[in-house]
Amino acid sequence: SGAVPSVRRLGVGSGGWAVALLGRGAARADGIDRAPASVGLARRRAEEAGVDARATFEVDDGAFAALEHRDWVILGRVLCCYGDLDRLLTRSIGAAGSRYAFSVPESRGPRGLVNRLIRWLEDLTSVVRGRPCPGFVHPIPRIEARLSAAGYRRTRSATAGLWYIAVFDRA
């Protein structure tokens, strides 16, 4: 629905979303990720698709990086990697223009119980292996309240397996 002037993806992963949006006419796509391998893959993917002149991917942490304003900000499977949810929300909401989209493990109902159990088991396993990397099941109402307070309203949402996906547009 209309042109997408600029997109910022936090947790760029393989760059698939950014490259797809550039292919659909986005003027610019930027992404950051804490994993150098992901950033390298995103750069290669953009180059192979011929959209690398309009894409920038950097290794950085979205909770601390200087985030320039973009029309759309997308956080796919990123919020669950941060213990300091409020810091990441403050930084990313502050960089968003007309749209903010995110996906997180469902925190409510039976799916929420399953997600908390899975996270607990994964955390235990990673500690036993000597590579602690905690995951978090943040309360979705808290995330959505922050977006509402910033002037956004939910326009789409869905559950896919154990994941909750939502799109918020500036009211």
PDB file of C-alpha atoms in Angstrom:
ATOM      1  CA  SER A   1       0.000   0.000   0.000  1.00  0.00           C
ATOM      2  CA  GLY A   2       2.016   2.955  -1.304  1.00  0.00           C
ATOM      3  CA  ALA A   3       5.726   3.625  -1.492  1.00  0.00           C
ATOM      4  CA  VAL A   4       8.098   2.608   1.258  1.00  0.00           C
ATOM      5  CA  PRO A   5      10.760   5.318   1.357  1.00  0.00           C
ATOM      6  CA  SER A   6      13.097   3.837   3.998  1.00  0.00           C
ATOM      7  CA  VAL A   7      13.303   0.757   6.203  1.00  0.00           C
ATOM      8  CA  ARG A   8      15.455  -0.132   9.214  1.00  0.00           C
ATOM      9  CA  ARG A   9      15.683  -3.782  10.221  1.00  0.00           C
ATOM     10  CA  LEU A  10      17.059  -4.544  13.678  1.00  0.00           C
ATOM     11  CA  GLY A  11      18.306  -8.106  13.773  1.00  0.00           C
ATOM     12  CA  VAL A  12      18.802  -8.195  10.011  1.00  0.00           C
ATOM     13  CA  GLY A  13      19.559 -11.920   9.936  1.00  0.00           C
ATOM     14  CA  SER A  14      20.101 -13.055   6.349  1.00  0.00           C
ATOM     15  CA  GLY A  15      18.734  -9.801   4.921  1.00  0.00           C
ATOM     16  CA  GLY A  16      15.695 -11.441   3.350  1.00  0.00           C
ATOM     17  CA  TRP A  17      13.146  -8.866   4.497  1.00  0.00           C
ATOM     18  CA  ALA A  18      15.350  -5.920   3.547  1.00  0.00           C
ATOM     19  CA  VAL A  19      16.130  -7.311   0.096  1.00  0.00           C
ATOM     20  CA  ALA A  20      12.462  -8.176  -0.512  1.00  0.00           C
ATOM     21  CA  LEU A  21      11.336  -4.652   0.426  1.00  0.00           C
ATOM     22  CA  LEU A  22      14.003  -3.128  -1.812  1.00  0.00           C
ATOM     23  CA  GLY A  23      12.791  -5.369  -4.618  1.00  0.00           C
ATOM     24  CA  ARG A  24       9.267  -4.041  -4.023  1.00  0.00           C
ATOM     25  CA  GLY A  25      10.379  -0.433  -4.358  1.00  0.00           C
ATOM     26  CA  ALA A  26      11.767   0.699  -1.006  1.00  0.00           C
ATOM     27  CA  ALA A  27      14.179   3.566  -1.588  1.00  0.00           C
ATOM     28  CA  ARG A  28      16.566   2.507   1.163  1.00  0.00           C
ATOM     29  CA  ALA A  29      17.043  -0.377   3.611  1.00  0.00           C
ATOM     30  CA  ASP A  30      19.423  -0.440   6.529  1.00  0.00           C
ATOM     31  CA  GLY A  31      19.990  -3.296   8.905  1.00  0.00           C
ATOM     32  CA  ILE A  32      22.018  -4.030  11.969  1.00  0.00           C
ATOM     33  CA  ASP A  33      22.760  -7.277  13.715  1.00  0.00           C
ATOM     34  CA  ARG A  34      25.083  -8.319  16.526  1.00  0.00           C
ATOM     35  CA  ALA A  35      26.255 -11.326  14.466  1.00  0.00           C
ATOM     36  CA  PRO A  36      28.959 -10.559  11.874  1.00  0.00           C
ATOM     37  CA  ALA A  37      28.040 -13.707   9.909  1.00  0.00           C
ATOM     38  CA  SER A  38      24.453 -12.472   9.515  1.00  0.00           C
ATOM     39  CA  VAL A  39      25.605  -9.055   8.311  1.00  0.00           C
ATOM     40  CA  GLY A  40      27.943 -10.682   5.779  1.00  0.00           C
ATOM     41  CA  LEU A  41      25.131 -12.878   4.495  1.00  0.00           C
ATOM     42  CA  ALA A  42      22.759  -9.893   4.197  1.00  0.00           C
ATOM     43  CA  ARG A  43      25.373  -7.942   2.216  1.00  0.00           C
ATOM     44  CA  ARG A  44      25.915 -10.853  -0.174  1.00  0.00           C
ATOM     45  CA  ARG A  45      22.190 -11.362  -0.603  1.00  0.00           C
ATOM     46  CA  ALA A  46      21.665  -7.663  -1.447  1.00  0.00           C
ATOM     47  CA  GLU A  47      24.541  -7.755  -3.924  1.00  0.00           C
ATOM     48  CA  GLU A  48      23.183 -10.903  -5.616  1.00  0.00           C
ATOM     49  CA  ALA A  49      19.751  -9.257  -5.903  1.00  0.00           C
ATOM     50  CA  GLY A  50      21.288  -6.101  -7.394  1.00  0.00           C
ATOM     51  CA  VAL A  51      19.980  -3.826  -4.634  1.00  0.00           C
ATOM     52  CA  ASP A  52      23.210  -3.315  -2.679  1.00  0.00           C
ATOM     53  CA  ALA A  53      23.503   0.360  -3.734  1.00  0.00           C
ATOM     54  CA  ARG A  54      20.371   1.048  -1.645  1.00  0.00           C
ATOM     55  CA  ALA A  55      21.272  -1.224   1.295  1.00  0.00           C
ATOM     56  CA  THR A  56      23.548  -0.818   4.286  1.00  0.00           C
ATOM     57  CA  PHE A  57      24.147  -3.589   6.806  1.00  0.00           C
ATOM     58  CA  GLU A  58      26.312  -3.108   9.887  1.00  0.00           C
ATOM     59  CA  VAL A  59      27.398  -5.077  12.937  1.00  0.00           C
ATOM     60  CA  ASP A  60      25.998  -3.265  15.952  1.00  0.00           C
ATOM     61  CA  ASP A  61      23.579  -3.544  18.868  1.00  0.00           C
ATOM     62  CA  GLY A  62      20.169  -1.929  18.381  1.00  0.00           C
ATOM     63  CA  ALA A  63      19.878  -1.096  22.069  1.00  0.00           C
ATOM     64  CA  PHE A  64      22.996   1.090  21.898  1.00  0.00           C
ATOM     65  CA  ALA A  65      23.519   2.054  18.236  1.00  0.00           C
ATOM     66  CA  ALA A  66      22.857   5.525  16.890  1.00  0.00           C
ATOM     67  CA  LEU A  67      19.649   4.821  14.980  1.00  0.00           C
ATOM     68  CA  GLU A  68      18.758   7.302  12.266  1.00  0.00           C
ATOM     69  CA  HIS A  69      15.077   7.885  11.592  1.00  0.00           C
ATOM     70  CA  ARG A  70      13.462   5.534   9.049  1.00  0.00           C
ATOM     71  CA  ASP A  71       9.887   5.387   7.801  1.00  0.00           C
ATOM     72  CA  TRP A  72       9.537   1.758   8.852  1.00  0.00           C
ATOM     73  CA  VAL A  73      11.336  -0.053  11.671  1.00  0.00           C
ATOM     74  CA  ILE A  74      11.126  -3.856  11.781  1.00  0.00           C
ATOM     75  CA  LEU A  75      12.280  -6.066  14.652  1.00  0.00           C
ATOM     76  CA  GLY A  76      11.891  -9.701  13.688  1.00  0.00           C
ATOM     77  CA  ARG A  77      12.810 -12.150  16.429  1.00  0.00           C
ATOM     78  CA  VAL A  78      14.980  -9.564  18.163  1.00  0.00           C
ATOM     79  CA  LEU A  79      13.155  -8.358  21.274  1.00  0.00           C
ATOM     80  CA  CYS A  80      13.398 -11.852  22.757  1.00  0.00           C
ATOM     81  CA  CYS A  81      17.219 -11.572  22.743  1.00  0.00           C
ATOM     82  CA  TYR A  82      17.257  -8.555  25.071  1.00  0.00           C
ATOM     83  CA  GLY A  83      16.929  -8.542  28.821  1.00  0.00           C
ATOM     84  CA  ASP A  84      16.640  -4.742  28.759  1.00  0.00           C
ATOM     85  CA  LEU A  85      13.450  -4.584  26.722  1.00  0.00           C
ATOM     86  CA  ASP A  86      12.760  -0.947  27.616  1.00  0.00           C
ATOM     87  CA  ARG A  87      16.095   0.300  26.293  1.00  0.00           C
ATOM     88  CA  LEU A  88      15.634  -1.430  22.929  1.00  0.00           C
ATOM     89  CA  LEU A  89      12.021  -0.239  22.651  1.00  0.00           C
ATOM     90  CA  THR A  90      13.002   3.343  23.470  1.00  0.00           C
ATOM     91  CA  ARG A  91      15.769   3.359  20.843  1.00  0.00           C
ATOM     92  CA  SER A  92      13.799   1.613  18.107  1.00  0.00           C
ATOM     93  CA  ILE A  93      10.481   3.435  18.612  1.00  0.00           C
ATOM     94  CA  GLY A  94      12.397   6.717  18.571  1.00  0.00           C
ATOM     95  CA  ALA A  95      13.822   5.830  15.142  1.00  0.00           C
ATOM     96  CA  ALA A  96      10.464   4.834  13.617  1.00  0.00           C
ATOM     97  CA  GLY A  97       8.304   6.992  11.414  1.00  0.00           C
ATOM     98  CA  SER A  98       5.029   5.700  10.045  1.00  0.00           C
ATOM     99  CA  ARG A  99       5.327   1.977  10.817  1.00  0.00           C
ATOM    100  CA  TYR A 100       6.756  -0.320  13.494  1.00  0.00           C
ATOM    101  CA  ALA A 101       6.580  -4.103  13.146  1.00  0.00           C
ATOM    102  CA  PHE A 102       7.843  -6.859  15.417  1.00  0.00           C
ATOM    103  CA  SER A 103       7.686 -10.572  16.126  1.00  0.00           C
ATOM    104  CA  VAL A 104       8.188 -12.135  19.548  1.00  0.00           C
ATOM    105  CA  PRO A 105       7.470 -15.416  21.275  1.00  0.00           C
ATOM    106  CA  GLU A 106       3.804 -15.410  22.295  1.00  0.00           C
ATOM    107  CA  SER A 107       3.625 -14.577  26.016  1.00  0.00           C
ATOM    108  CA  ARG A 108      -0.071 -15.181  26.638  1.00  0.00           C
ATOM    109  CA  GLY A 109      -2.146 -18.302  27.232  1.00  0.00           C
ATOM    110  CA  PRO A 110      -0.959 -21.854  26.503  1.00  0.00           C
ATOM    111  CA  ARG A 111       1.531 -20.676  23.858  1.00  0.00           C
ATOM    112  CA  GLY A 112       3.078 -18.374  26.438  1.00  0.00           C
ATOM    113  CA  LEU A 113       3.482 -21.250  28.887  1.00  0.00           C
ATOM    114  CA  VAL A 114       5.122 -23.391  26.189  1.00  0.00           C
ATOM    115  CA  ASN A 115       7.443 -20.531  25.200  1.00  0.00           C
ATOM    116  CA  ARG A 116       8.533 -19.916  28.784  1.00  0.00           C
ATOM    117  CA  LEU A 117       9.279 -23.638  29.202  1.00  0.00           C
ATOM    118  CA  ILE A 118      11.243 -23.741  25.945  1.00  0.00           C
ATOM    119  CA  ARG A 119      13.251 -20.639  26.931  1.00  0.00           C
ATOM    120  CA  TRP A 120      13.991 -22.119  30.353  1.00  0.00           C
ATOM    121  CA  LEU A 121      15.224 -25.375  28.787  1.00  0.00           C
ATOM    122  CA  GLU A 122      17.294 -23.537  26.171  1.00  0.00           C
ATOM    123  CA  ASP A 123      18.821 -21.294  28.843  1.00  0.00           C
ATOM    124  CA  LEU A 124      19.667 -24.313  31.006  1.00  0.00           C
ATOM    125  CA  THR A 125      21.237 -26.132  28.053  1.00  0.00           C
ATOM    126  CA  SER A 126      23.330 -23.122  27.030  1.00  0.00           C
ATOM    127  CA  VAL A 127      24.619 -22.657  30.602  1.00  0.00           C
ATOM    128  CA  VAL A 128      25.533 -26.361  30.867  1.00  0.00           C
ATOM    129  CA  ARG A 129      27.421 -26.069  27.565  1.00  0.00           C
ATOM    130  CA  GLY A 130      29.277 -23.017  28.874  1.00  0.00           C
ATOM    131  CA  ARG A 131      27.738 -20.630  26.329  1.00  0.00           C
ATOM    132  CA  PRO A 132      25.055 -18.698  28.197  1.00  0.00           C
ATOM    133  CA  CYS A 133      22.772 -16.829  25.816  1.00  0.00           C
ATOM    134  CA  PRO A 134      19.494 -16.107  27.580  1.00  0.00           C
ATOM    135  CA  GLY A 135      16.239 -15.728  25.722  1.00  0.00           C
ATOM    136  CA  PHE A 136      13.227 -13.815  26.973  1.00  0.00           C
ATOM    137  CA  VAL A 137       9.458 -14.097  26.662  1.00  0.00           C
ATOM    138  CA  HIS A 138       8.495 -10.464  27.179  1.00  0.00           C
ATOM    139  CA  PRO A 139       4.874  -9.547  27.952  1.00  0.00           C
ATOM    140  CA  ILE A 140       3.233  -8.521  24.682  1.00  0.00           C
ATOM    141  CA  PRO A 141       0.788  -6.113  26.395  1.00  0.00           C
ATOM    142  CA  ARG A 142       3.813  -4.181  27.730  1.00  0.00           C
ATOM    143  CA  ILE A 143       5.331  -3.868  24.237  1.00  0.00           C
ATOM    144  CA  GLU A 144       2.038  -2.815  22.712  1.00  0.00           C
ATOM    145  CA  ALA A 145       1.384  -0.284  25.495  1.00  0.00           C
ATOM    146  CA  ARG A 146       4.743   1.375  24.740  1.00  0.00           C
ATOM    147  CA  LEU A 147       3.824   1.630  21.065  1.00  0.00           C
ATOM    148  CA  SER A 148       0.366   3.017  21.869  1.00  0.00           C
ATOM    149  CA  ALA A 149       1.894   5.609  24.198  1.00  0.00           C
ATOM    150  CA  ALA A 150       4.202   6.667  21.339  1.00  0.00           C
ATOM    151  CA  GLY A 151       1.233   7.315  19.053  1.00  0.00           C
ATOM    152  CA  TYR A 152       0.994   4.015  17.170  1.00  0.00           C
ATOM    153  CA  ARG A 153      -2.008   1.753  16.758  1.00  0.00           C
ATOM    154  CA  ARG A 154      -2.019  -1.919  15.885  1.00  0.00           C
ATOM    155  CA  THR A 155      -3.212  -2.434  12.310  1.00  0.00           C
ATOM    156  CA  ARG A 156      -2.371  -6.129  11.874  1.00  0.00           C
ATOM    157  CA  SER A 157      -1.454  -9.047  14.084  1.00  0.00           C
ATOM    158  CA  ALA A 158      -1.225 -12.798  13.788  1.00  0.00           C
ATOM    159  CA  THR A 159       0.135 -15.823  15.553  1.00  0.00           C
ATOM    160  CA  ALA A 160       2.386 -18.193  13.618  1.00  0.00           C
ATOM    161  CA  GLY A 161       3.146 -21.273  15.672  1.00  0.00           C
ATOM    162  CA  LEU A 162       4.604 -19.984  18.922  1.00  0.00           C
ATOM    163  CA  TRP A 163       5.347 -16.523  17.507  1.00  0.00           C
ATOM    164  CA  TYR A 164       3.261 -13.360  17.635  1.00  0.00           C
ATOM    165  CA  ILE A 165       3.626 -10.850  14.792  1.00  0.00           C
ATOM    166  CA  ALA A 166       2.255  -7.305  14.860  1.00  0.00           C
ATOM    167  CA  VAL A 167       2.306  -4.203  12.694  1.00  0.00           C
ATOM    168  CA  PHE A 168       1.672  -0.789  14.221  1.00  0.00           C
ATOM    169  CA  ASP A 169       1.078   2.357  12.189  1.00  0.00           C
ATOM    170  CA  ARG A 170       1.339   5.932  13.394  1.00  0.00           C
ATOM    171  CA  ALA A 171      -2.163   6.998  14.440  1.00  0.00           C
TER     172      ALA A 171
END
